[in-house]
Structures are given as C-alpha cells and as structure tokens.
Short mmCIF file of C-alpha atoms in Angstrom, two decimals:
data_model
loop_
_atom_site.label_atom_id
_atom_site.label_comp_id
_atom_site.label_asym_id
_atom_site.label_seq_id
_atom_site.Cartn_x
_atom_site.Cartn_y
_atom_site.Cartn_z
CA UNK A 1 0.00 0.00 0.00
CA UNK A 2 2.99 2.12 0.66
CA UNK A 3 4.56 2.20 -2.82
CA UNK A 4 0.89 2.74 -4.16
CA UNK A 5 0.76 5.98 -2.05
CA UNK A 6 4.21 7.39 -2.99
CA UNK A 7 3.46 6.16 -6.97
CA UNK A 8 0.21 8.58 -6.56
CA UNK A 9 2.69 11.13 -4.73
CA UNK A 10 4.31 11.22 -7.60
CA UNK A 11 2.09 11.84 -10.44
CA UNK A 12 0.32 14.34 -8.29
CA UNK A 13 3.69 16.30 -8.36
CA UNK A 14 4.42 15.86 -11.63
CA UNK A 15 0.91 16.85 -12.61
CA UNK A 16 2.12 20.22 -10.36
CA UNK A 17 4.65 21.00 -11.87
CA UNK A 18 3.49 20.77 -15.50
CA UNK A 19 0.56 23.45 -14.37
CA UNK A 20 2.89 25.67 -12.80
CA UNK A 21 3.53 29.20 -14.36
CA UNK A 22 6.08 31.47 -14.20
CA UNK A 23 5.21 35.14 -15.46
CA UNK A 24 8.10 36.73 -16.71
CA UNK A 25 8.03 40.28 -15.06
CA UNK A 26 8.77 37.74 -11.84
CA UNK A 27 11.90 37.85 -13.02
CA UNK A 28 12.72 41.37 -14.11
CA UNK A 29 11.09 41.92 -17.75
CA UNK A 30 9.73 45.35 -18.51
CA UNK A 31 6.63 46.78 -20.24
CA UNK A 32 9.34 48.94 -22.19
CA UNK A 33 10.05 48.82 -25.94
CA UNK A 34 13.37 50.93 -25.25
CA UNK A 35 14.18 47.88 -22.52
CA UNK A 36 15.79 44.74 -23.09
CA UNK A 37 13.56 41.99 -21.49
CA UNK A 38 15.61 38.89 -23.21
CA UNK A 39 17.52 38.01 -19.56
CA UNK A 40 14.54 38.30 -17.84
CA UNK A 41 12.34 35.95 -20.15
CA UNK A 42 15.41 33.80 -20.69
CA UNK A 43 15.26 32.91 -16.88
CA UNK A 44 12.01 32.68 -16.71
CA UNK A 45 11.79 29.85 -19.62
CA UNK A 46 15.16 28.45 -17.91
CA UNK A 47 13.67 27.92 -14.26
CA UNK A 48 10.73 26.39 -15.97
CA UNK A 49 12.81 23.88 -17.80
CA UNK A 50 14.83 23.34 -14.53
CA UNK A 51 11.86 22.54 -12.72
CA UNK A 52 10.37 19.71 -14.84
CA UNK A 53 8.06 22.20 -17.11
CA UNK A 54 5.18 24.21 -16.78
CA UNK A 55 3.66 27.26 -18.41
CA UNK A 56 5.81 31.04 -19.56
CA UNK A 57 3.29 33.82 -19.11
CA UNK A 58 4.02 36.87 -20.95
CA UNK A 59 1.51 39.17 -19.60
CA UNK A 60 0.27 41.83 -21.78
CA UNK A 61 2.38 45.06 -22.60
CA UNK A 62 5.15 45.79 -24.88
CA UNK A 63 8.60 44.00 -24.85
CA UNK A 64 11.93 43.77 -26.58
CA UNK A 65 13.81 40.84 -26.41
CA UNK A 66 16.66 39.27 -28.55
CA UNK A 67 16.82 35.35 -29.19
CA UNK A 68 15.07 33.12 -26.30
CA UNK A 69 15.78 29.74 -26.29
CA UNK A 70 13.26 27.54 -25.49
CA UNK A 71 13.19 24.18 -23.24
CA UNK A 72 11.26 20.81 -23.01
CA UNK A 73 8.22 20.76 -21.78
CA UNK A 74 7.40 23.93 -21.56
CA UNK A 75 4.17 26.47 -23.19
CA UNK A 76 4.91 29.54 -23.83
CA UNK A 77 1.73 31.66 -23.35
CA UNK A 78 0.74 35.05 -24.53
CA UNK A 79 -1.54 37.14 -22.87
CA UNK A 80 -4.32 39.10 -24.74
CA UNK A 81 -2.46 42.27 -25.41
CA UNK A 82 1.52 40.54 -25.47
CA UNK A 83 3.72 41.69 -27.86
CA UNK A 84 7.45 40.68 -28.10
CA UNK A 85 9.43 43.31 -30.59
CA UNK A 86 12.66 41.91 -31.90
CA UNK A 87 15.52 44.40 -31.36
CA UNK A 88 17.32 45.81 -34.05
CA UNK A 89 20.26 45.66 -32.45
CA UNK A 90 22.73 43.24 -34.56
CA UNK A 91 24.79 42.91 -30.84
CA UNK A 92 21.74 41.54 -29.48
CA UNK A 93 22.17 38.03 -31.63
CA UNK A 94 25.91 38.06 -32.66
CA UNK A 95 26.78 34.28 -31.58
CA UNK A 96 23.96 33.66 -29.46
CA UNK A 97 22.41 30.85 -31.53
CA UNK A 98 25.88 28.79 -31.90
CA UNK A 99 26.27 29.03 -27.91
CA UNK A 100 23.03 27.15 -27.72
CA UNK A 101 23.66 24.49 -30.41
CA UNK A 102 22.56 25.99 -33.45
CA UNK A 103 24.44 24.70 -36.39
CA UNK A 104 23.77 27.12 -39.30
CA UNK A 105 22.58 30.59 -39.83
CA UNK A 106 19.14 30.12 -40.37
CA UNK A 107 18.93 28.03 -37.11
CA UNK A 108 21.02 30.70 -35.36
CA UNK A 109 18.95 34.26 -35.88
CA UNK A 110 15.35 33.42 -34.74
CA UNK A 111 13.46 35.62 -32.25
CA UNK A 112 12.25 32.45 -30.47
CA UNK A 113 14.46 28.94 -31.23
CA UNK A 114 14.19 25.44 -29.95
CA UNK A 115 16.61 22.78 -30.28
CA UNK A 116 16.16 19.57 -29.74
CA UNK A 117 13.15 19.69 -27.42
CA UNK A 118 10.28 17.48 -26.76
CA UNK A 119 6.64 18.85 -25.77
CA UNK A 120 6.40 22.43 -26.91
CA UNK A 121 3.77 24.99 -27.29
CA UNK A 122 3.65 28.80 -28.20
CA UNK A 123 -0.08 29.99 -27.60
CA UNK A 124 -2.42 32.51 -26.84
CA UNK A 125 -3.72 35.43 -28.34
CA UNK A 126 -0.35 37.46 -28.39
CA UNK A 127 2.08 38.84 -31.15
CA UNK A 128 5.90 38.41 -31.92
CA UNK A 129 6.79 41.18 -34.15
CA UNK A 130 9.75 41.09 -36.03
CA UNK A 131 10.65 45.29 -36.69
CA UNK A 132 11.78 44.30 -40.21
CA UNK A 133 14.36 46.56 -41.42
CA UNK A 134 14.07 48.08 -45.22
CA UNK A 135 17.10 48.44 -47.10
CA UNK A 136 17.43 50.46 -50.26
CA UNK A 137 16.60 49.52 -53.70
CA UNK A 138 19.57 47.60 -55.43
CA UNK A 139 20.21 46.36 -58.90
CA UNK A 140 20.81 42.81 -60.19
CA UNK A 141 23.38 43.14 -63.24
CA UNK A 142 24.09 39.39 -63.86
CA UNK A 143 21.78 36.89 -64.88
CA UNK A 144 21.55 33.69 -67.39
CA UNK A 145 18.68 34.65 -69.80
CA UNK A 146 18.00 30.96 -70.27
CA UNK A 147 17.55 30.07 -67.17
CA UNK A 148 14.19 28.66 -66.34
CA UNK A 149 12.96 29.83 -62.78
CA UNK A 150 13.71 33.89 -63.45
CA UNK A 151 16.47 34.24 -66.25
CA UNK A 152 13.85 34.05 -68.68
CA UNK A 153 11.31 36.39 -67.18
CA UNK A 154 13.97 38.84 -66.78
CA UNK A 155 15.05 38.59 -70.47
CA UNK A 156 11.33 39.53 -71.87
CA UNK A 157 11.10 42.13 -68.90
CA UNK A 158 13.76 43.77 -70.43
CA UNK A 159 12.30 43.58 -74.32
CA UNK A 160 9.49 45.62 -73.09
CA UNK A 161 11.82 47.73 -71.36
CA UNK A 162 10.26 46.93 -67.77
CA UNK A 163 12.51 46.72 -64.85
CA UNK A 164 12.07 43.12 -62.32
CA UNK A 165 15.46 43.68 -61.10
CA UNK A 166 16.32 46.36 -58.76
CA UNK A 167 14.76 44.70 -55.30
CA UNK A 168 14.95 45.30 -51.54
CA UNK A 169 17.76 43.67 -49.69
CA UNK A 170 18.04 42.79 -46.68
CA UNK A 171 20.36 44.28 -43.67
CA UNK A 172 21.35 43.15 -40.24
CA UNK A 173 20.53 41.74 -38.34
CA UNK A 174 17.02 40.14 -40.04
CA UNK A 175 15.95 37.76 -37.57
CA UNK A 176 12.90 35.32 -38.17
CA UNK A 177 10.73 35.09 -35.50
CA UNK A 178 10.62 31.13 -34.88
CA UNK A 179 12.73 28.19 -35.68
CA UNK A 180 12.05 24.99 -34.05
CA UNK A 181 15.00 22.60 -35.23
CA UNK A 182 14.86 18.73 -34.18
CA UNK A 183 12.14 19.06 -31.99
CA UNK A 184 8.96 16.55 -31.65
CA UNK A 185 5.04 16.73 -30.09
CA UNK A 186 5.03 20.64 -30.78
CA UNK A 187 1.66 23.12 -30.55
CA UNK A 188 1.97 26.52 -32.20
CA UNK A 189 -1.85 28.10 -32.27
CA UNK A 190 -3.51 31.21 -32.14
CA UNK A 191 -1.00 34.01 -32.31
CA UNK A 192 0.05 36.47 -34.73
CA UNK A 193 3.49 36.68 -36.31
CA UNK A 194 4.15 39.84 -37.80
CA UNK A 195 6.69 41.76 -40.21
CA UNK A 196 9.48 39.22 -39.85
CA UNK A 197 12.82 40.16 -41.46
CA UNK A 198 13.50 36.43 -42.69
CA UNK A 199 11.55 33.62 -42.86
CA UNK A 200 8.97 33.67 -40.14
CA UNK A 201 8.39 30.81 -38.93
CA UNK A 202 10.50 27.78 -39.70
CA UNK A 203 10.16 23.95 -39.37
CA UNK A 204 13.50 22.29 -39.38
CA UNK A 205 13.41 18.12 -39.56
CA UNK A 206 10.87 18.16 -36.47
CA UNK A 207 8.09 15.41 -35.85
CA UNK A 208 4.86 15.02 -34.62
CA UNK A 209 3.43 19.18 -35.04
CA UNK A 210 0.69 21.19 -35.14
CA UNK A 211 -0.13 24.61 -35.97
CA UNK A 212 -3.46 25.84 -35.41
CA UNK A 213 -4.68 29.01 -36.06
CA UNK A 214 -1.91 31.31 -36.85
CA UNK A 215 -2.00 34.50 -38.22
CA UNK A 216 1.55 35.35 -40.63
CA UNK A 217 2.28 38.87 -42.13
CA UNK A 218 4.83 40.59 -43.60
CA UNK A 219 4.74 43.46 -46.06
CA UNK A 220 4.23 42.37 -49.60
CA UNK A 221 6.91 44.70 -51.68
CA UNK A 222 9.32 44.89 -49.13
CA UNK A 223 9.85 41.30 -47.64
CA UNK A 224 12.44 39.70 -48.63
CA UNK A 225 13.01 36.54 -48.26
CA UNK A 226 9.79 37.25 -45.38
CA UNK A 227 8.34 33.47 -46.33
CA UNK A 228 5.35 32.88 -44.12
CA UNK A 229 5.67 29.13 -42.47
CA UNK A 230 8.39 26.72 -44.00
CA UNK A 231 7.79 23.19 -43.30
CA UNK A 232 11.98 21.63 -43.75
CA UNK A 233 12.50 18.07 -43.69
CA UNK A 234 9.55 17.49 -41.81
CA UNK A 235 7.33 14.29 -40.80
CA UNK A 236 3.50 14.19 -40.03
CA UNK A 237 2.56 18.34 -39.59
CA UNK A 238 -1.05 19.32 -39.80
CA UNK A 239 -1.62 23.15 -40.52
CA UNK A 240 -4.98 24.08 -40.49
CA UNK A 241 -7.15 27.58 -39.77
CA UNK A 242 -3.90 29.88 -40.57
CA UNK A 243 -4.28 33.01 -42.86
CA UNK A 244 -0.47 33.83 -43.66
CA UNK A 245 0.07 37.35 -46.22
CA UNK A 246 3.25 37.36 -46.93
CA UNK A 247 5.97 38.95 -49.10
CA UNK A 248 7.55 35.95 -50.34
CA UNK A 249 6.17 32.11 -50.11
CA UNK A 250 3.26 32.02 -47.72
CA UNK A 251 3.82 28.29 -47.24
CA UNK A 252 6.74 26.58 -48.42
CA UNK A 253 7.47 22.47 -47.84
CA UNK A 254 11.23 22.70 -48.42
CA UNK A 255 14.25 19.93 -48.02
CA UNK A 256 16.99 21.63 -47.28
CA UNK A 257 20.69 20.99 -46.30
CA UNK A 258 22.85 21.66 -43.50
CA UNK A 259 26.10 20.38 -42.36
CA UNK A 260 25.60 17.71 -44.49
CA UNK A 261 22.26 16.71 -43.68
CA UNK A 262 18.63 16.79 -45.46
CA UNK A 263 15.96 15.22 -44.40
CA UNK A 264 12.02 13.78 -46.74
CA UNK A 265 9.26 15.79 -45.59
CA UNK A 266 6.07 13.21 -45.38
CA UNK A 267 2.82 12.95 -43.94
CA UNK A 268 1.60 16.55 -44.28
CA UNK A 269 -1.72 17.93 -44.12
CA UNK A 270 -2.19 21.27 -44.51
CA UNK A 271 -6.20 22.39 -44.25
CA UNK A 272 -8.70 25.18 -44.12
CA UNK A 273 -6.31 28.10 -44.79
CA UNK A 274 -6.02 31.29 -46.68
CA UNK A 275 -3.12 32.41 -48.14
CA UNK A 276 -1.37 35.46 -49.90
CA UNK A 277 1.89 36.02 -51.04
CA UNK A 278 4.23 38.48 -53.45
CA UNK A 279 5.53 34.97 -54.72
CA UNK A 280 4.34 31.34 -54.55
CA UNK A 281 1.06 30.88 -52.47
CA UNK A 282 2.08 27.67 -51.59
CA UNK A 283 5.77 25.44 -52.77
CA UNK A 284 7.02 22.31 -53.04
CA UNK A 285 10.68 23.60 -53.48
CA UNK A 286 13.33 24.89 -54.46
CA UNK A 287 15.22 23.30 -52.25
CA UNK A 288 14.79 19.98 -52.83
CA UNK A 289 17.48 17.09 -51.84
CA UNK A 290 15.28 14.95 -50.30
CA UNK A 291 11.75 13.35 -50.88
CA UNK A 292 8.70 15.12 -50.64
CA UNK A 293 5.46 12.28 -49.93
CA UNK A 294 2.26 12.06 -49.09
CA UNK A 295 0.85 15.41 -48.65
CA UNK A 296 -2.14 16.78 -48.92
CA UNK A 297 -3.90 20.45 -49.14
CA UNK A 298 -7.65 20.79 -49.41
CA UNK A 299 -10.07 23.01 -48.60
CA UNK A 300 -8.31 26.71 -49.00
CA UNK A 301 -8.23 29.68 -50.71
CA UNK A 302 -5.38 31.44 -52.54
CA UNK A 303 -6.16 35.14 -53.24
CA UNK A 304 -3.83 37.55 -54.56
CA UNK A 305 -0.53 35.88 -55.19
CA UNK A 306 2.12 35.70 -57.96
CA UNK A 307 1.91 31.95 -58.59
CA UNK A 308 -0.72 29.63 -56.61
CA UNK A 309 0.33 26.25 -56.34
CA UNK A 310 3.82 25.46 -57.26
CA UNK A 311 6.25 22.83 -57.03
CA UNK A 312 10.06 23.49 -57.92
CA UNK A 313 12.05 20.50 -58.14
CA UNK A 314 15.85 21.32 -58.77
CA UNK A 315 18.44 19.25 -56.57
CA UNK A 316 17.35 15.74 -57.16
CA UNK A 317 14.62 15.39 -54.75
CA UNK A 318 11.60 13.07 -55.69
CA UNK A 319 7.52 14.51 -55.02
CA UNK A 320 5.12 11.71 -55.14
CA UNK A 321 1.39 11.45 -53.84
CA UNK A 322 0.42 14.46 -53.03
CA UNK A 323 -3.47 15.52 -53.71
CA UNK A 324 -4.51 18.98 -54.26
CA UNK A 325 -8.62 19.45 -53.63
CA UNK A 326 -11.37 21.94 -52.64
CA UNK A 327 -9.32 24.75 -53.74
CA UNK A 328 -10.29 28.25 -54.72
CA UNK A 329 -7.14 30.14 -56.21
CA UNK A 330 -6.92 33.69 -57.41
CA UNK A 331 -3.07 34.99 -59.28
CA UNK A 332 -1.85 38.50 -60.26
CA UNK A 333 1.34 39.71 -61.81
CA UNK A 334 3.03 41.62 -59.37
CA UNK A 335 5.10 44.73 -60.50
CA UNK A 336 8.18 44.11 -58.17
CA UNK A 337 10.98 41.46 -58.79
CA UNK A 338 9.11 38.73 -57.23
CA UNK A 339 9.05 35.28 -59.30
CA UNK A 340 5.91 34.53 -60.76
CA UNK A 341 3.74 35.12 -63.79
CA UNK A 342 0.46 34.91 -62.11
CA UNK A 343 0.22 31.28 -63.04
CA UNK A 344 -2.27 29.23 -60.72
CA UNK A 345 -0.68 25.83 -60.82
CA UNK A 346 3.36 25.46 -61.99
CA UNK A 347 5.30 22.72 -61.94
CA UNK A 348 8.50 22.40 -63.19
CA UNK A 349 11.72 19.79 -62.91
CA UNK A 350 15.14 22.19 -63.57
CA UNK A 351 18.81 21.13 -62.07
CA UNK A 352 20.01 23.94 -59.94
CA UNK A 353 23.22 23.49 -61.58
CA UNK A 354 24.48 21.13 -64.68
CA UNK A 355 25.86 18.81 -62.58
CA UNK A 356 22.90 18.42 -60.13
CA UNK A 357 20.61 14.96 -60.32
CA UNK A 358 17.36 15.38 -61.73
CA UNK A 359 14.26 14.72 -59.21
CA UNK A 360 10.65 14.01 -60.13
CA UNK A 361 6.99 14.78 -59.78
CA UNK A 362 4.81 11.69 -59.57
CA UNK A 363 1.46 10.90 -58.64
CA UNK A 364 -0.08 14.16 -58.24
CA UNK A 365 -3.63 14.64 -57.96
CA UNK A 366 -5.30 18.60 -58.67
CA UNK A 367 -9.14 17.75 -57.93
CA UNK A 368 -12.24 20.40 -57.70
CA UNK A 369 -10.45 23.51 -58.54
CA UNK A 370 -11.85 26.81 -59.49
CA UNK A 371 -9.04 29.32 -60.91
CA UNK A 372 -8.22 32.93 -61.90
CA UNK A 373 -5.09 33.73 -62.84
CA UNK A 374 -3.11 36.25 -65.60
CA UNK A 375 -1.37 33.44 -66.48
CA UNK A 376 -2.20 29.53 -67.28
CA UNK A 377 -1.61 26.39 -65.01
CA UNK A 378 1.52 25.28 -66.56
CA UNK A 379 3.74 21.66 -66.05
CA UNK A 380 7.24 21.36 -67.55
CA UNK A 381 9.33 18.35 -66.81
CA UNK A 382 12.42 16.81 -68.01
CA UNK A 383 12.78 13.67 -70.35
CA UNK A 384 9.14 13.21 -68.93
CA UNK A 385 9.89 13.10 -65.10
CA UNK A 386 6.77 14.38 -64.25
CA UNK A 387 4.99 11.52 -64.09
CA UNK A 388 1.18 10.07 -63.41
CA UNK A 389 -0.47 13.41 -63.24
CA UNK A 390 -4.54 13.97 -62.88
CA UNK A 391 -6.39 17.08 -63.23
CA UNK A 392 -9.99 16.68 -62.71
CA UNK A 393 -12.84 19.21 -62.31
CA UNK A 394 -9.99 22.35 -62.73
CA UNK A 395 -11.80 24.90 -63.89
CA UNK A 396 -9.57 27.55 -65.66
CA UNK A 397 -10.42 31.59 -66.29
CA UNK A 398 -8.10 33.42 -68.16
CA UNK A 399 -7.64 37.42 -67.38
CA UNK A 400 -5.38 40.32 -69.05
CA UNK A 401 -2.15 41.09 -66.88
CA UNK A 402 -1.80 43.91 -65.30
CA UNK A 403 2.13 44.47 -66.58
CA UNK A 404 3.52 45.89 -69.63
CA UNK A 405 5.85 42.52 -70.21
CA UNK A 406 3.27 40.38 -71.15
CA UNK A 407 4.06 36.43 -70.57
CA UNK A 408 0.59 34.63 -70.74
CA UNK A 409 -0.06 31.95 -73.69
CA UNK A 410 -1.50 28.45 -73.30
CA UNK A 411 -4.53 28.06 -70.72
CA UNK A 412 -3.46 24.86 -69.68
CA UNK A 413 0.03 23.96 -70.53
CA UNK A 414 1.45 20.38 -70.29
CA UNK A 415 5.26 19.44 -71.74
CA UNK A 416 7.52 16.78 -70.84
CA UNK A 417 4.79 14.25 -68.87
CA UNK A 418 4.26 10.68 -68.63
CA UNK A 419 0.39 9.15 -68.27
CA UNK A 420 -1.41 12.30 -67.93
CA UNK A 421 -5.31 12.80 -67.59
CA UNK A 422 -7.50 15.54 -68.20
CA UNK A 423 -11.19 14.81 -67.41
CA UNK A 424 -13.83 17.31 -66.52
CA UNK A 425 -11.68 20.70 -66.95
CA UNK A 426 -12.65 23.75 -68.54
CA UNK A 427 -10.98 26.70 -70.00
CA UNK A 428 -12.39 30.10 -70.47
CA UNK A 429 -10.69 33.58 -72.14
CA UNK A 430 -11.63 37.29 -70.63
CA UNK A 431 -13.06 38.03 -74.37
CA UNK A 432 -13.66 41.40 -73.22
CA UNK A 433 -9.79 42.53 -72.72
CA UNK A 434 -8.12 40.20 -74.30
CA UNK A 435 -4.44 39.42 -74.77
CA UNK A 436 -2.22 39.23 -78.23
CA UNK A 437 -0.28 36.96 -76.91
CA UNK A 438 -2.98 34.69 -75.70
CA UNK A 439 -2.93 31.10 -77.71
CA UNK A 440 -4.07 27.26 -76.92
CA UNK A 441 -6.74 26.56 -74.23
CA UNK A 442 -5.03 23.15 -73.90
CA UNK A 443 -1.30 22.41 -75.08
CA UNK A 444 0.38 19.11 -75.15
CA UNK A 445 3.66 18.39 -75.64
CA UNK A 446 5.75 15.68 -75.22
CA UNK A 447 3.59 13.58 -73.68
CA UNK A 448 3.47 9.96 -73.42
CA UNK A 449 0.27 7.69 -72.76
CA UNK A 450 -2.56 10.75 -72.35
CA UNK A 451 -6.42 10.82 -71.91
CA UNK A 452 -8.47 14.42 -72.55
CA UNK A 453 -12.22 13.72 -71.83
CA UNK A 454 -14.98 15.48 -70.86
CA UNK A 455 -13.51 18.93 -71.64
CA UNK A 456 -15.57 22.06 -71.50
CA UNK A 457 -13.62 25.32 -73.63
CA UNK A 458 -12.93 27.32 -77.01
CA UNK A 459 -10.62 29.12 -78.52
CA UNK A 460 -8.68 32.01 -77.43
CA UNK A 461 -10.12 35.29 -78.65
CA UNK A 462 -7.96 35.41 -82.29
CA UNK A 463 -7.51 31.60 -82.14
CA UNK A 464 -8.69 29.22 -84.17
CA UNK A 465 -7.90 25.98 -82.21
CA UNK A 466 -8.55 25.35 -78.78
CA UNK A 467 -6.23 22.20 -78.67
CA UNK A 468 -2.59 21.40 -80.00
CA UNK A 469 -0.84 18.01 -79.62
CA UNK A 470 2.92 17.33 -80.26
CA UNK A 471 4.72 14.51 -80.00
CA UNK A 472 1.70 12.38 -77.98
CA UNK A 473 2.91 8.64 -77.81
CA UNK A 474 1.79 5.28 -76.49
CA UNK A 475 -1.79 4.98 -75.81
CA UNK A 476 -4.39 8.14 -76.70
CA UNK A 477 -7.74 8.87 -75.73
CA UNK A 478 -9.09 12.18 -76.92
CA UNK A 479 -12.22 13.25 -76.01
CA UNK A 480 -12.48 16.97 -75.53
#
C-alpha cells in the first residue's frame, strides 16, 4: 500500500509542476520597448525547464527581447495584449544561436528557437513582431537569360523595357521570429506573427506538429526573403485555420541541407487556410534534396498571389502522392521582382546546376479547382519526369495582366509528362480585354500515354484551335 501511495505522490507532483507558471516580469522583464527583457524571459523559460516544465506567461504590454531559447516541456503563453518586438540591435544576436547548439545561420537568428526539445507549445492570443528593417533599392546586373525559374522572365522584362530587377535587400541583423529545429510533439496556435525580417516561422526536420490558427504577415513589396511558415525536412505536420500574407512564399514544404544533412518531408496535411503572397502561395521547393510524400492540401483559398500552387524541383529530390482538392485560387502579376507570372498551378523539374541529379513529380492529384489567374496552369518536366499526373474538375479563367511585359499563352500547358489525364476541366478567355499573346486553351507536348475527356472550352479570342498536340505517344484517348 505504501509504494501505491508514494506512486500517486508522484504523479500528483508531476501533474504540479506541468501546471505551474512562471510570469516573466517575476523575473525582471519590462513593459518597455526601449528595454531589453531577453535576460529576464530567458530565466524565466530556464527555471521552468529546470523545474520539470510548466507554463511562460508573458503578460500583456510591450517587450523587446533578442533570441530566447526555449526548453522541453514547456508552453509559452501570450496574454491578450503581449507583444514581443525583436531588437534591431545586430549585438543583441551576434553568436547567441551557436552558444546554444545551433548549427547554421538560419537556425542561429530566430526571435524564439528550440533545439532539440520534446513537448512544446507557443499559444495565446499574443504577437511576436519582427521590426523588419528596409534596405534600399539595389540592382541585379548578372543573370543567365536561359535560365528557367527567373532568367527568362527577366530577359522579356527587359524587351518591353520593364525593370524586375532592382529589389529590396536585406540588412542586419534580419531575424525570423521562430525556428524549431529537431524538436517533436510541438503546438503553435492562435497568435500572430508579424513583419518578420527572414523567414517567419521555420520547421526544421521536427516530428509530430501542429499549428493551429496562426495568423503570418509581412509586407508584400518589401519582404524579402519574409516566407510565411516553411515546413523543412519534416514528418506528419497538420496546418490548419492559418491566414499567412506574406511577401515571399506564404507556405513553403522545403528539403533543405545543412552540415551535411537533409531530411524527406512526409505525412503533411495542410487544411482550411487562406493564403497570400508576393511569390508562390504555396511550394514544393526549391530546395529539394530529399523526398517530398504524401501530402495533402484541401479546402483553401489562394487570393492575390504571384503563382498559386507550385512545385520546384531542382536538386534531385523526388515529389510523389500528393493531392490537391477543394481549392479556390486567385493569381496576379506583381510589378516588383518577385518570381511569378500569375500562373495558378506550376510545376516544373530544372537542375540547380548542370551537374545536379534530376528529381521528379509523380502521382499528383489537382481535384475540384476553381481558378483565376493572368497566367495559365503550366507543367514542364524533363525527359518526362513528371509523371502520373490527374487534373480533374480544374476549372480555368483566363484574365489580361496587369504588366507591360506580357508572358501569358496556353490556358493549360502540359510538356515533358508521362500518363497524364484531363477529365472534366474547362478553359475560359476574358473576351472582353483580351491578350495578343494569348494562344491554346489546352497544349500538349511531349507527352506519353494521355487521356483528354470530358472537356468544357474554345478558342482564345484570335484563335482558331482550342487544342494542340505534339509529339503524344503510347496509348491516346481524346475526347475533348
């Protein structure tokens, strides 16, 4: 009876402990934007870790604070009214993230970092905000005008005499506001990142997460390199309920490497969102050495971005089943540098650098789509590499750009694919203001074993033919 008594005794205290909250001007912090608070927050998340976990309060009021570090175990909760300012001070980070493990410079310049920890949560109804720093407009002089991700965008912006390179850059010390590296069972819901200098809010080869909720901003000509939520070398994440308007990728699924290491991002299911962005609304790429599987995205809206869904496949890295559904997606040129011809669906295979392995695209599903876009949906692989590739019930509306370097053709665009079906899609052309440059509502080339059924369209204003074909092999159904 004894040991059944002190076995009680001790999930009692555990229980304790794990509901035990330390507020953080306990310990020193101050309502005081011209105050450093990092010490004082730092010990607070440090006593908490010490003592077996528990719950960070940041009470409401203003704070500045450089990198906090935080520990197993541990939620860190904002109050209604709690906002954490990143300091502009470069001093404020210089080494910090290397004394606490961090391997690389993305993992090292983070408002808020985690390493390694187990049982995590940011919450509450709070705001980090990120004090990104503009830097003047600068001018790219080199570029390959046959390169296929912006080389070639830049060459026809420059035949109409329209300028996509001059861009901001960024300065010191650009700090995202949250990178959780190695870390498993982690919570992020309900508060509001907000003008980030770097990426915002970035997964590295963590397990087991959630993120509920979240609200991701950043200004949409001036961030740089401001991506919303990056989901690196990640297994089973669910993102649902977030609105993230960002300059840059609202959601990227990336495979990076570091120190030698990638890692496949699987098991992903991203839900119920709306997203913005100055570039891709949501990307599979470009960094991509490792697998990318089973994802999927349903039920979202894309309004107001420079490319919708993309994947960008360039370091050998292999995408296969992932489903796209339920989507509603809205594109616009945007008259910056950002990358993009207001396509709503783009996928394209294209080694970084000659001597880089070729990945693939494979088993992709795009199902119950509506789209606008200034551009078409557009797939370009590589000795056919993209590979078993279904669109059905994409609806596709064409509408004049809003730019004087005018890069829309094809509605739908399909080269360099392998078993490919098109059932139940449509196509329709703004007849009203329509573009010269406008041509096919449906493209193929390259293609080998294809089925077109079901097909609702007609020509491009000025077009004769709706549909072209070249070089179609192996078995052919064609039933528009």
């Amino acid at each position: 009876m004894k040991k059944t008594y002190t076995f009680l005794f001790l999930i009692l205290s555990i229980a304790l402990h794990s509901n035990a909250q330390y507020n953080i001007l306990d310990f020193g912090a101050v309502r005081d934007t011209t105050t450093l608070s990092t010490e004082a927050i730092q010990e607070a998340i440090d006593m908490c870790g010490a003592d077996g976990g528990g719950t960070v309060v940041i009470p409401a009021g203003n704070y500045l604070s450089g990198p906090l570090f935080m520990r197993s175990n541990i939620t860190l909760f904002f109050e209604t009214g709690a906002i954490i300012y990143a300091s502009k001070n470069p001093d404020d980070y210089a080494g910090k993230g290397r004394e606490h493990g961090a391997a690389d410079a993305v993992q090292a310049n983070s408002l808020i970092m985690a390493l390694g920890c187990e049982n995590i949560r940011i919450s509450g109804s709070g705001t980090l905000h990120g004090q990104a720093v503009r830097a003047e407009y600068q001018r790219d002089t080199n570029y390959d005008p046959q390169e296929p991700i912006t080389g070639r965008d830049i060459a026809i912006a420059d035949q109409y005499g329209a300028d996509y390179r001059t861009k901001y850059r960024r300065v010191a010390p650009s700090p995202g506001l949250i990178n959780l590296t190695d870390c498993k069972d982690v919570v992020v819901e309900d508060i509001r990142l907000i003008e980030s200098a770097f990426w915002t809010f970035h997964l590295q080869w963590c397990e087991r997460v959630t993120v509920r909720g979240v609200y991701i901003q950043s200004d949409e000509s001036n961030g740089v390199n401001s991506d919303g939520l990056d989901i690196d070398g990640c297994r089973q994440v669910r993102v649902s309920d977030c609105l993230i308007d960002t300059g840059d990728d609202a959601l990227c699924i990336k495979t990076t490497r570091s120190q030698d290491r990638t890692e496949p991002c699987e098991d992903l299911v991203i839900t119920n969102c709306i997203l913005r962005s100055s570039s891709a609304a949501l990307k599979i790429g470009t960094e991509s050495h490792a697998d990318f599987r089973r994802i999927t995205v349903s039920n979202c809206i894309i309004n107001g971005a420079n490319r919708g869904l993309n994947m960008i496949i360039r370091d050998g890295g292999h995408v296969s089943d992932v489903k796209f559904s339920n989507l509603i997606i809205s594109t616009e040129r945007k008259r910056t540098f950002w990358w993009g011809n207001g396509d709503p669906i783009w996928l394209i295979i294209a080694n970084r650098t000659p001597e880089s392995p070729t990945g693939s695209i494979r088993n992709v599903t795009f199902d119950n789509i509506t789209a606008t876009g200034q551009s078409g949906i557009r797939l370009e692989g590589m000795s056919r590499a993209i590979e078993n590739i279904r669109f059905k019930n994409v609806d596709m509306y064409m509408i004049p750009e809003n730019a004087v370097d005018k890069r829309s053709r094809h509605g739908f665009h399909f080269a360099g694919v392998k078993d490919l079906i098109v059932s139940e899609c449509s196509m329709k052309w703004d007849e009203k203001s329509p573009e010269t440059t406008w041509d096919k509502s449906f493209n193929f080339e390259d293609i080998e074993n294809l089925i077109v059924e079901k097909i609702i369209t007609q020509p491009a204003p000025g077009q004769k033919d709706a549909f072209s074909y070249k070089n179609i092999t192996g078995v052919k159904q064609l039933t528009p």
